Each structure stands twice: as structure tokens, then as C-alpha cells.
XYZ file of N, CA and C in Angstrom:
465
model
N 17.922 6.966 -9.698
C 18.631 7.406 -8.514
C 18.895 8.909 -8.575
N 19.191 9.412 -9.765
C 19.423 10.850 -9.920
C 18.171 11.643 -9.584
N 17.024 11.094 -10.016
C 15.769 11.802 -9.768
C 15.461 11.869 -8.278
N 15.809 10.823 -7.563
C 15.583 10.813 -6.124
C 16.454 11.848 -5.433
N 17.702 11.944 -5.839
C 18.603 12.955 -5.279
C 18.095 14.352 -5.608
N 17.666 14.537 -6.842
C 17.117 15.831 -7.252
C 15.865 16.175 -6.441
N 15.043 15.169 -6.185
C 13.826 15.374 -5.388
C 14.168 15.827 -3.972
N 15.187 15.212 -3.376
C 15.574 15.581 -2.017
C 16.247 16.950 -1.949
N 16.712 17.449 -3.050
C 17.296 18.795 -3.074
C 16.232 19.836 -3.400
N 15.401 19.559 -4.393
C 14.418 20.534 -4.871
C 13.230 20.671 -3.914
N 12.745 19.567 -3.378
C 11.524 19.610 -2.560
C 11.665 20.512 -1.327
N 12.724 20.421 -0.542
C 12.834 21.341 0.600
C 12.908 22.813 0.183
N 13.560 23.097 -0.939
C 13.637 24.480 -1.415
C 12.249 24.986 -1.780
N 11.472 24.166 -2.476
C 10.100 24.539 -2.846
C 9.258 24.741 -1.589
N 9.394 23.850 -0.619
C 8.627 23.976 0.627
C 8.979 25.264 1.377
N 10.270 25.559 1.477
C 10.670 26.798 2.162
C 10.125 28.023 1.437
N 10.216 28.041 0.123
C 9.704 29.166 -0.658
C 8.202 29.343 -0.429
N 7.450 28.234 -0.460
C 6.004 28.325 -0.231
C 5.685 28.799 1.188
N 6.390 28.280 2.171
C 6.135 28.696 3.555
C 6.445 30.177 3.757
N 7.535 30.645 3.175
C 7.885 32.067 3.297
C 6.858 32.934 2.579
N 6.443 32.522 1.391
C 5.470 33.294 0.620
C 4.125 33.364 1.341
N 3.652 32.231 1.831
C 2.380 32.222 2.559
C 2.526 32.981 3.866
N 3.672 32.846 4.535
C 3.900 33.576 5.785
C 3.876 35.078 5.597
N 4.377 35.546 4.471
C 4.320 36.984 4.183
C 2.886 37.458 3.969
N 2.086 36.624 3.342
C 0.710 37.019 3.018
C -0.208 36.985 4.233
N -0.126 35.911 5.041
C -1.090 35.784 6.145
C -0.445 35.860 7.520
N 0.872 35.870 7.595
C 1.557 35.957 8.882
C 2.136 34.605 9.289
N 3.064 34.666 10.237
C 3.782 33.452 10.647
C 2.895 32.492 11.435
N 2.175 33.005 12.441
C 1.350 32.117 13.267
C 0.211 31.473 12.478
N -0.518 32.214 11.628
C -1.535 31.537 10.818
C -0.943 30.498 9.865
N 0.263 30.740 9.362
C 0.913 29.764 8.481
C 1.228 28.488 9.252
N 1.767 28.641 10.449
C 2.062 27.471 11.290
C 0.762 26.743 11.633
N -0.266 27.497 11.955
C -1.566 26.888 12.249
C -2.124 26.136 11.054
N -1.961 26.693 9.869
C -2.439 26.035 8.658
C -1.683 24.735 8.386
N -0.383 24.750 8.616
C 0.422 23.531 8.440
C -0.030 22.461 9.433
N -0.261 22.848 10.677
C -0.728 21.891 11.684
C -2.133 21.386 11.371
N -2.993 22.278 10.892
C -4.359 21.887 10.542
C -4.369 20.864 9.405
N -3.555 21.092 8.383
C -3.511 20.126 7.278
C -2.987 18.773 7.750
N -2.056 18.776 8.696
C -1.546 17.513 9.232
C -2.628 16.768 10.000
N -3.381 17.481 10.831
C -4.427 16.842 11.639
C -5.553 16.308 10.754
N -6.010 17.126 9.809
C -7.080 16.689 8.905
C -6.595 15.521 8.046
N -5.377 15.605 7.574
C -4.823 14.529 6.754
C -4.719 13.218 7.499
N -4.277 13.262 8.748
C -4.161 12.036 9.533
C -5.544 11.443 9.817
N -6.536 12.292 10.062
C -7.897 11.784 10.281
C -8.437 11.089 9.026
N -8.243 11.714 7.868
C -8.675 11.087 6.612
C -7.884 9.813 6.338
N -6.603 9.848 6.608
C -5.740 8.693 6.389
C -6.182 7.524 7.269
N -6.522 7.804 8.487
C -6.958 6.749 9.409
C -8.242 6.092 8.909
N -9.203 6.898 8.502
C -10.474 6.350 8.018
C -10.259 5.508 6.760
N -9.493 6.008 5.821
C -9.274 5.267 4.586
C -8.381 4.052 4.810
N -7.474 4.146 5.756
C -6.630 2.998 6.088
C -7.443 1.851 6.659
N -8.379 2.168 7.552
C -9.237 1.127 8.111
C -10.151 0.528 7.042
N -10.644 1.350 6.132
C -11.486 0.837 5.045
C -10.683 -0.107 4.150
N -9.448 0.247 3.865
C -8.591 -0.609 3.049
C -8.270 -1.911 3.780
N -8.007 -1.822 5.060
C -7.745 -3.008 5.866
C -8.962 -3.928 5.893
N -10.142 -3.355 6.003
C -11.379 -4.140 6.017
C -11.575 -4.865 4.685
N -11.328 -4.159 3.563
C -11.461 -4.798 2.248
C -10.435 -5.918 2.067
N -9.219 -5.704 2.554
C -8.188 -6.743 2.459
C -8.590 -7.966 3.274
N -9.132 -7.735 4.445
C -9.576 -8.844 5.298
C -10.711 -9.623 4.638
N -11.629 -8.926 3.986
C -12.722 -9.593 3.283
C -12.181 -10.475 2.159
N -11.217 -9.960 1.398
C -10.643 -10.744 0.306
C -9.915 -11.974 0.844
N -9.186 -11.813 1.935
C -8.484 -12.961 2.510
C -9.464 -13.995 3.028
N -10.574 -13.555 3.590
C -11.596 -14.493 4.050
C -12.183 -15.292 2.894
N -12.229 -14.680 1.710
C -12.723 -15.378 0.521
C -11.638 -16.215 -0.155
N -10.424 -16.179 0.375
C -9.326 -16.943 -0.195
C -8.650 -16.249 -1.362
N -8.897 -14.958 -1.540
C -8.297 -14.197 -2.631
C -7.081 -13.437 -2.116
N -6.186 -13.131 -3.023
C -5.003 -12.349 -2.676
C -5.352 -10.862 -2.742
N -5.190 -10.117 -1.653
C -5.549 -8.688 -1.651
C -4.428 -7.799 -2.203
N -4.047 -8.012 -3.452
C -2.923 -7.274 -4.038
C -3.230 -5.789 -4.143
N -4.424 -5.445 -4.624
C -4.777 -4.027 -4.760
C -4.784 -3.346 -3.391
N -5.318 -4.015 -2.404
C -5.395 -3.423 -1.066
C -4.009 -3.265 -0.455
N -3.117 -4.218 -0.710
C -1.755 -4.093 -0.188
C -1.036 -2.919 -0.843
N -1.233 -2.758 -2.143
C -0.613 -1.624 -2.839
C -1.241 -0.313 -2.372
N -2.561 -0.314 -2.129
C -3.215 0.887 -1.602
C -2.649 1.249 -0.238
N -2.364 0.248 0.587
C -1.794 0.510 1.913
C -0.422 1.169 1.799
N 0.358 0.764 0.807
C 1.665 1.390 0.591
C 1.485 2.850 0.189
N 0.560 3.093 -0.737
C 0.298 4.474 -1.170
C -0.199 5.301 0.011
N -1.077 4.734 0.832
C -1.580 5.467 1.999
C -0.459 5.764 2.997
N 0.461 4.838 3.172
C 1.580 5.081 4.095
C 2.464 6.216 3.599
N 2.740 6.228 2.291
C 3.547 7.315 1.721
C 2.806 8.639 1.856
N 1.499 8.626 1.586
C 0.707 9.859 1.723
C 0.682 10.342 3.167
N 0.622 9.414 4.105
C 0.665 9.799 5.514
C 1.975 10.466 5.878
N 3.074 9.933 5.368
C 4.375 10.555 5.616
C 4.431 11.945 4.991
N 3.868 12.093 3.791
C 3.863 13.411 3.144
C 3.007 14.406 3.917
N 1.887 13.946 4.460
C 1.009 14.845 5.216
C 1.638 15.278 6.537
N 2.446 14.425 7.125
C 3.092 14.789 8.393
C 4.339 15.638 8.190
N 4.840 15.679 6.962
C 5.985 16.534 6.651
C 5.499 17.974 6.564
N 6.116 18.893 7.304
C 5.638 20.273 7.262
C 5.843 20.901 5.883
N 4.810 21.495 5.375
C 4.889 22.168 4.091
C 3.602 22.010 3.310
N 3.464 22.841 2.299
C 2.223 22.843 1.523
C 2.318 21.948 0.286
N 3.471 21.872 -0.341
C 3.610 21.033 -1.532
C 3.460 19.555 -1.165
N 4.072 19.141 -0.058
C 3.927 17.749 0.377
C 2.494 17.458 0.809
N 1.817 18.457 1.380
C 0.413 18.266 1.758
C -0.465 18.064 0.526
N -0.187 18.810 -0.526
C -0.963 18.650 -1.765
C -0.768 17.239 -2.316
N 0.471 16.763 -2.346
C 0.734 15.402 -2.820
C 0.093 14.359 -1.913
N 0.167 14.586 -0.601
C -0.433 13.647 0.348
C -1.943 13.588 0.225
N -2.588 14.760 0.108
C -4.043 14.779 -0.054
C -4.465 14.189 -1.395
N -3.643 14.351 -2.428
C -3.967 13.762 -3.736
C -4.020 12.239 -3.634
N -3.141 11.655 -2.843
C -3.159 10.206 -2.657
C -4.320 9.716 -1.835
N -4.962 10.612 -1.097
C -6.134 10.225 -0.314
C -7.423 10.276 -1.121
N -7.367 10.839 -2.317
C -8.541 10.864 -3.189
C -8.638 9.484 -3.839
N -9.726 8.737 -3.592
C -9.797 7.349 -4.074
C -9.541 7.164 -5.568
N -10.092 7.980 -6.488
C -9.777 7.734 -7.902
C -8.294 7.931 -8.234
N -7.678 8.920 -7.614
C -6.239 9.152 -7.856
C -5.431 7.984 -7.299
N -5.771 7.551 -6.088
C -5.072 6.425 -5.477
C -5.271 5.151 -6.296
N -6.495 4.920 -6.776
C -6.762 3.731 -7.581
C -5.946 3.764 -8.877
N -5.824 4.936 -9.475
C -5.033 5.070 -10.698
C -3.565 4.727 -10.424
N -3.016 5.267 -9.327
C -1.623 4.973 -8.968
C -1.424 3.477 -8.720
N -2.341 2.899 -7.968
C -2.215 1.485 -7.606
C -2.370 0.595 -8.831
N -3.305 0.917 -9.712
C -3.512 0.076 -10.897
C -2.277 0.102 -11.810
N -1.599 1.237 -11.871
C -0.367 1.309 -12.672
C 0.739 0.468 -12.030
N 0.751 0.413 -10.719
C 1.760 -0.355 -9.998
C 1.457 -1.851 -10.059
N 0.207 -2.234 -9.847
C -0.162 -3.639 -9.747
C -0.118 -4.343 -11.101
N -0.371 -3.615 -12.188
C -0.374 -4.292 -13.493
C 1.008 -4.824 -13.867
N 2.059 -4.292 -13.279
C 3.415 -4.776 -13.530
C 3.890 -5.755 -12.455
N 3.027 -6.076 -11.511
C 3.388 -6.911 -10.381
C 3.146 -8.378 -10.718
N 4.084 -9.221 -10.364
C 3.943 -10.664 -10.540
C 3.930 -11.280 -9.148
N 2.878 -12.005 -8.844
C 2.735 -12.611 -7.531
C 3.016 -14.097 -7.648
N 3.934 -14.580 -6.832
C 4.279 -15.996 -6.796
C 3.982 -16.488 -5.392
N 3.128 -17.474 -5.310
C 2.790 -18.044 -4.009
C 3.513 -19.356 -3.861
N 4.234 -19.489 -2.794
C 4.932 -20.731 -2.515
C 4.604 -21.135 -1.095
N 4.178 -22.375 -0.953
C 3.882 -22.866 0.379
C 4.656 -24.156 0.567
N 5.451 -24.192 1.590
C 6.228 -25.390 1.860
C 5.292 -26.493 2.339
N 5.494 -27.728 1.856
C 4.635 -28.820 2.307
C 4.932 -29.152 3.761
N 3.940 -29.652 4.474
C 4.202 -30.022 5.868
C 5.194 -31.183 5.939
N 5.895 -31.269 7.053
C 6.921 -32.299 7.211
C 6.320 -33.695 7.204
N 5.067 -33.839 7.580
C 4.440 -35.159 7.635
C 3.849 -35.584 6.298
N 4.082 -34.850 5.246
C 3.531 -35.172 3.933
C 4.275 -36.374 3.358
N 3.598 -37.514 3.166
C 4.293 -38.702 2.668
C 4.697 -38.578 1.203
N 4.116 -37.644 0.473
C 4.423 -37.494 -0.944
C 5.542 -36.498 -1.199
N 6.088 -35.937 -0.141
C 7.153 -34.950 -0.281
C 8.494 -35.636 -0.066
N 9.300 -35.688 -1.088
C 10.625 -36.285 -0.968
C 11.602 -35.237 -0.448
N 12.751 -35.700 0.037
C 13.771 -34.764 0.516
C 14.332 -33.941 -0.633
N 14.450 -34.550 -1.786
C 14.961 -33.856 -2.956
C 13.790 -33.429 -3.832
N 13.858 -32.233 -4.422
C 12.783 -31.847 -5.338
C 12.816 -32.741 -6.574
N 11.643 -33.082 -7.121
C 11.634 -33.959 -8.291
C 12.280 -33.273 -9.489
N 12.959 -34.071 -10.289
C 13.548 -33.569 -11.514
C 12.457 -33.426 -12.555
N 12.767 -32.755 -13.621
C 11.775 -32.512 -14.665
C 11.260 -33.841 -15.211
N 9.941 -34.011 -15.165
C 9.322 -35.225 -15.669
C 9.278 -36.358 -14.665
N 9.804 -36.178 -13.460
C 9.820 -37.237 -12.457
C 8.866 -36.983 -11.309
N 7.975 -36.003 -11.410
C 7.089 -35.662 -10.312
C 6.013 -36.707 -10.093
N 5.550 -36.824 -8.860
C 4.461 -37.721 -8.526
C 3.159 -36.922 -8.600
N 2.147 -37.501 -9.188
C 0.872 -36.827 -9.310
C -0.143 -37.564 -8.455
N -0.845 -36.839 -7.652
C -1.883 -37.404 -6.811
C -3.161 -36.662 -7.139
N -4.169 -37.405 -7.524
C -5.447 -36.787 -7.818
C -6.402 -37.099 -6.692
N -7.294 -36.176 -6.426
C -8.279 -36.404 -5.378
C -9.167 -35.197 -5.199
N -10.002 -35.264 -4.209
C -10.910 -34.177 -3.878
C -10.687 -33.785 -2.429
N -11.056 -32.570 -2.121
C -11.012 -32.144 -0.725
C -12.165 -31.192 -0.471
N -12.526 -31.056 0.774
C -13.545 -30.110 1.181
C -13.189 -29.643 2.581
N -13.724 -28.524 2.911
C -13.440 -27.941 4.228
C -14.621 -28.192 5.145
N -14.296 -28.672 6.302
C -15.309 -28.872 7.314
C -15.371 -27.613 8.151
N -16.389 -26.812 7.954
C -16.489 -25.504 8.609
C -16.527 -25.620 10.125
N -17.051 -26.713 10.652
C -17.170 -26.858 12.111
C -15.821 -27.109 12.761
N -14.879 -27.749 12.062
C -13.579 -28.053 12.655
C -12.610 -26.886 12.589
N -12.887 -25.866 11.763
C -11.980 -24.716 11.630
C -12.094 -23.762 12.807
N -13.166 -23.788 13.514
C -13.369 -22.831 14.616
C -12.743 -23.319 15.848
């Protein structure tokens, strides 16, 4: 929590210093133009990579897999998008770094390796094997069988 507070104090000071320094070197209007240009280019890159990530997630879901990496990538892309839309050069550098696929993959892999996914699906109300009370330890009913999907009935 302290680091977050420190970040919210230090980051605007760094951004103002960079904007003033660049403004002195190239002028105020070119600095404003450069900030706007980085935002526009960043949003265009973010949009393309966001759609690619969405497409990969959809493919995994179609295969019945959990798209954990893609969901984490979407979070990183959203944060990078917010950084790119924030006026300033330091936030733009951080935002563009997250748009580089190897950097983003590294961030996501560090996040996902500590992630535990628990899937819970409530049984349908018409399930005859579902009691009102959850079974106690060692009292569960076991039903063995096979199932298959009829592709024609799913459409």
C-alpha cells in the first residue's frame, strides 16, 4: 500500500519534469503533439493486440480450455491502454512496454504461475442425483457412465 501511495506521488512529478524538459527542448506545441501522437499510436496498437488476444481466448474456449493466459493478457493490455492515454512520456514508455509481446508474456507468466483456478458449476435443478444437502465426507454417490456430444443438436 505504501508503494502505491509513493507511486501516485512520484509519477506525476516525474511526468511534469519530463514534459517541461521536452517542452524546453522542442517547444510546447510539438510536445503536446508528441503526447497526442503517442496516445493515438498506442491505442491503435492496443486495439490490434486486444482483438488478437480476444481471438485466441475464443479459440481456447471453443476447444473447451480455460483461457487463463489470454485473460491475464487482457488485464495487462487494459492497464497499458490506461497508461498510454495518460498524458506523459514515462507512462507512455510503460504502456508501450506492455504492448511488446515478449514483455507482456513475461509479465503474464509471472502472474499466472501463482494463480489457482477453481471451476464450480452448480448442478441443474432437475438432476436426480443432486440432494438438497451436500454429501458428507465418504457419503457421496458415484455414478459412472459415458457421454458424447451430438454436434447436430448444439446448433
